[in-house]
C-alpha cells in the first residue's frame, strides 16, 4: 500500500457520506411514491428553478441529467448508452442524453433508481445547452408529453436587465402552465420559503467548498462532485440545508483535528469540466498516490454564485422569482470566456492552486469549446501550468486512464519545474 | 470556387464545370476559378462593406438596408482545407461549419471583413465570439461584432416578440453608429423586397432541378453562390439561369430522392448521387430550402418583419419552436414529391440534426421510403470513396425495387 493511501485511510468519510446515500435513495423513492399517488410529475433540465415547484402542493420533479450522472457513477453508463445507440442515437451525442434515452425507452432497466416516473410535463432550457431542448423533444414526440422551453440568453457580460425581464416573463408562463395542467394553485409564499432554504443551503455549500483553501485541503473536488447530488433532488428543502450544514461542520471538525483527504498533499489542482462520474474513486485515489489533490472544480464552485463570481448570491427575502431569474446563468456553460476566467482566477487565488486540469469533454461541447482559450489565459496571464485531458463525463468507453495520467503526471512535473 | 458566367462571377462548390462554359450544357467555356476569400477580395475592391454572418438565418435584410453586404460564413469546407489557426482554439469535435468559419475569420477576417454578426443559432456558435474576438484583438486586427438573441420560445408569446423587437432596436442603434447612417424604413422595405425576390427565384430554380431541367448539384451551386456575391448580382444570375433552363427539355429522371441536412453534400457526392441514377427532387437542407422556402410579407418595420420571418420560418432543427411542425413538413414534402429514397447528410457533431434523425427516419421508413445516412466530417471532404460506394449500393437497391414494382404493376 502506498503511504499516502494508508494515510488517506485514516480520513474518515464522516457521517455526511452515509447521510448522502440515504438522502438520495429516499429522494428517488419519494419521487416514485408521490408520482404513484398522483402528484404532477415534471422532468426538468438541471438549471430549471426547481424551487418554484415548492410553491405547489403536489408537484414533483425529476432531473434526467442528474439521474444519468448517478447511472454513470454506478457503472451502468455504457450499457444504457448502447441502448440509446441501438435506438439510432449517435455516439457523438451527449452521454447524459444517451444514458437517459437508453433508460427511458427500456422501461428503467439497468437504472439504479428503476428509471424515473413518466412525466406530465417536460421543462427544458437553453442555458446550459440547447441540446437539452432537442433531447426533451425526443420524449415529447415519443410520448406526446407537453414540452415547455425556458430560453435563457447567454451571458458574454453580466446578465442584462432586459434578459432578466425576459426570464421573469417566462417564469410566469411556467407557473401558469403548471397551474393549468395540474389544476393546482401556485403559492408565492411557499416558493419564497423554498428559495430562502436554497439560498441558505448554498451558503453552507460554499462554507464546505471553502475548506479547499486550507493547506492541506480539507476536501477534494471529488467530494464536492458526490455531495452536489442532493442539490438536484432536494432543492429548496430544509433537509438540504441541514445536510450541507452538517457536511461543513464535519469537515471543519476534521480540519481542526488534522485529518485531510490527501495528507501528503503536494500539488493543489483545479478541475475544469463536468465530473468524470465513472472515475471518481479511481482518479482521486491514483492522484492521491502522487501527492496531488484536485481541490476545486468549476463545475461545483459555480453553484449558488452569479455568473463569473464565487461567493453565494444571497436571497434578500423579497421576490423569489427575481432571485431565481438573476441566478439563471450561474453554471459555467451559459456564460462566456471572460466571466469563466474571472471566477477561475478568483478560485486559483483563494485556494492557492498550483495547476489546472482542463477536461476536454466531447460529450459536452458547451463546456469544452472554450477551454483552449481559457487554458491560454491561465497559462499566459496567471502563469500557471495547465494540461488538457480527454474525458467523457459519463461514457467510460471514451476515456483512457493511461493517456489521461500520462498528461496529469506531466502537469505535476511542470509544477515541480 | 468561383467562375464566370456571362461575365458574372459565380461560386461553384469545387468543380470546374460552369454554365455558359459547361460542356454538358453546350456552353463555350472560359471561366475563372476563384476561392471564397478571393471572391470577397473582389467584392471589397468593388467598394462593398462586408459583414460576415454566422449561420444559419441572420437578419440579412436589416444589414443590407444599412448598405452592408452580408456574407453568410458556411459551406466553406471546400475552400478551407487547413485548420491551422482554428485548431489552436477549437477541439476537433466542433462541427466542420464552426471550424472552417473560425479558420476563415482568424486567417482572413481581419483583412476581408468589416464586421461580424452572430445570433444564438446553436450552442457551438454561441461559444465562438469571444474566442475569435480575443484572438483577432491579440493579432491587432479587431473586427466589430454585432449580436442578437432570437427567442427560442414561440414568438406568439407577447413577451417573446417584445424581447425580439427590443433586440432589433438595439441592433439598429449599433448599426447606425457603425455605418454612420440612420435607419430608413423605405430602404429596409426595399431590402425585404429584394430578399423576397431572391427567395422566390431560388424556389423557382429548385423546381427546375426537380423537373430535371438542370442537375440538382448545379442548382445547389447557383443557390449557395448567394453567400459570395452581392444580392443584386445573385438575383440577376438567378433570373438569367432560370430563363436559360426554363427552355430546356427535362433530362432523364432517375429514382426520386430527397436530401436533408445543414449543408448539401460535397459536390463529389452530389455527382455520385446523380451518376448512380438518383434525382434529387426535394430537399430539407438548411443552406437551401430551409433558408428560402418562407416568404415573409414585405414590411418597413423590422420588428414586424422578423416576427413574421422567424415565427413562420421553414422548420429547422436549430429553430427550436419549429420542432412540432418539422416532422409534418418533411412528411408532406416526402408525399408530395413522391420520393422513394431519403438521404440524411449528417454534419458530424451537429447535435441539433442528430437528435432528430431517428424520429424522422422512423416516420419516413413507415411510409415505405428507404433511407441512407451519410455523415460528413471535416476530414471526410477529402476522402469520399467510402461514401460513393454506399451511395451506389443505395441507388442499386432503389433501382431494383423500382424495376420490381414496375414488373408487378405490368403483371397486374
Ligand atoms: S451537453 Fe453538457 S450541458 Fe448539455 S446536457 Fe450534456 S452535459 Fe449537460
Ligand atoms: S452544423 Fe450544427 S453545430 Fe455546426 S454550426 Fe451548424 S447548427 Fe451549429
Coordinates of N, CA, C and O and ligand atoms in Angstrom, one line a residue, chain A residues 46 65 93-97 127-132 135 273-274 299 331 333 361-367 393, chain B residues 123 126 351, ligand 1:
Chain A
X46 N -31.3 20.6 -15.5 CA -30.7 20.9 -14.2 C -31.0 22.3 -13.7 O -31.3 22.5 -12.5
X65 N -30.6 14.6 -16.2 CA -29.1 14.7 -16.2 C -28.6 14.2 -14.9 O -27.5 13.5 -14.9
X93 N -23.6 12.1 -29.5 CA -24.5 13.0 -28.6 C -24.0 12.9 -27.2 O -23.4 11.9 -26.8
X94 N -24.4 13.9 -26.4 CA -24.0 14.0 -25.0 C -24.4 12.6 -24.3 O -25.5 12.1 -24.5
X95 N -23.4 12.1 -23.5 CA -23.6 10.8 -22.9 C -24.7 10.9 -21.9 O -25.4 9.8 -21.6
X96 N -25.0 12.0 -21.3 CA -26.2 12.1 -20.3 C -27.4 11.8 -21.1 O -28.3 11.0 -20.7
X97 N -27.5 12.4 -22.3 CA -28.7 12.2 -23.1 C -28.9 10.7 -23.5 O -29.9 10.1 -23.4
X127 N -30.1 27.4 -21.3 CA -28.9 28.0 -20.7 C -27.7 27.1 -20.7 O -26.6 27.4 -21.1
X128 N -27.8 25.9 -20.1 CA -26.7 25.0 -20.2 C -26.4 24.7 -21.6 O -25.3 24.7 -22.1
X129 N -27.4 24.2 -22.3 CA -27.2 23.9 -23.7 C -28.6 23.8 -24.4 O -29.5 23.4 -23.7
X130 N -28.7 24.1 -25.7 CA -30.0 23.9 -26.3 C -30.2 22.5 -26.7 O -31.3 22.1 -27.1
X131 N -29.2 21.7 -26.6 CA -29.4 20.3 -27.0 C -30.3 19.6 -26.0 O -31.0 18.6 -26.3
X132 N -30.4 20.2 -24.8 CA -31.4 19.7 -23.8 C -32.8 19.8 -24.4 O -33.7 18.9 -24.1
X135 N -33.2 17.0 -26.8 CA -33.3 15.7 -26.0 C -34.7 15.6 -25.4 O -35.3 14.5 -25.6
X273 N -14.5 21.2 -15.9 CA -15.5 20.5 -16.6 C -16.4 19.7 -15.7 O -16.2 19.7 -14.5
X274 N -17.3 18.9 -16.3 CA -18.2 18.1 -15.5 C -17.4 17.0 -14.8 O -16.3 16.6 -15.3
X299 N -17.1 23.1 -12.0 CA -18.4 22.5 -12.0 C -19.1 22.7 -10.7 O -20.4 22.8 -10.7
X331 N -24.3 28.5 -13.8 CA -23.5 27.4 -14.1 C -22.5 27.8 -15.3 O -22.8 28.7 -16.0
X333 N -21.6 26.7 -18.3 CA -22.0 26.7 -19.7 C -22.7 27.9 -20.2 O -22.4 28.4 -21.3
X361 N -14.2 17.5 -23.0 CA -15.3 16.5 -22.9 C -16.1 16.6 -24.2 O -16.9 17.5 -24.3
X362 N -15.9 15.7 -25.1 CA -16.6 15.8 -26.4 C -18.1 15.6 -26.2 O -18.9 16.0 -27.1
X363 N -18.5 15.1 -25.1 CA -20.0 15.0 -24.9 C -20.6 16.3 -24.5 O -21.8 16.5 -24.7
X364 N -19.8 17.2 -24.0 CA -20.3 18.5 -23.6 C -19.5 19.6 -24.2 O -18.6 20.2 -23.7
X365 N -20.0 19.9 -25.4 CA -19.3 20.9 -26.2 C -19.4 22.3 -25.6 O -18.5 23.1 -25.7
X366 N -20.5 22.6 -25.1 CA -20.7 23.9 -24.5 C -19.7 24.2 -23.4 O -19.2 25.3 -23.3
X367 N -19.4 23.2 -22.6 CA -18.4 23.4 -21.5 C -17.0 23.5 -22.1 O -16.2 24.3 -21.7
X393 N -17.7 12.7 -19.6 CA -18.2 12.7 -18.2 C -18.9 11.4 -17.8 O -18.9 11.0 -16.7
Chain B
X123 N -25.4 26.0 -29.9 CA -24.5 26.1 -28.8 C -23.1 26.3 -29.2 O -22.3 27.0 -28.6
X126 N -22.5 29.9 -30.3 CA -22.6 30.9 -29.2 C -21.2 30.9 -28.5 O -21.0 31.9 -27.8
X351 N -25.3 18.3 -33.1 CA -26.3 17.6 -32.2 C -27.8 17.9 -32.6 O -28.7 17.1 -32.4
Ligands
LIG1 S1 -24.1 18.8 -23.4 FE1 -23.3 19.4 -21.5 S2 -24.7 20.9 -20.6 FE2 -25.7 19.8 -22.2 S3 -26.8 18.1 -21.2 FE3 -24.9 17.3 -21.9 S4 -23.5 17.6 -20.2 FE4 -25.3 18.9 -19.8

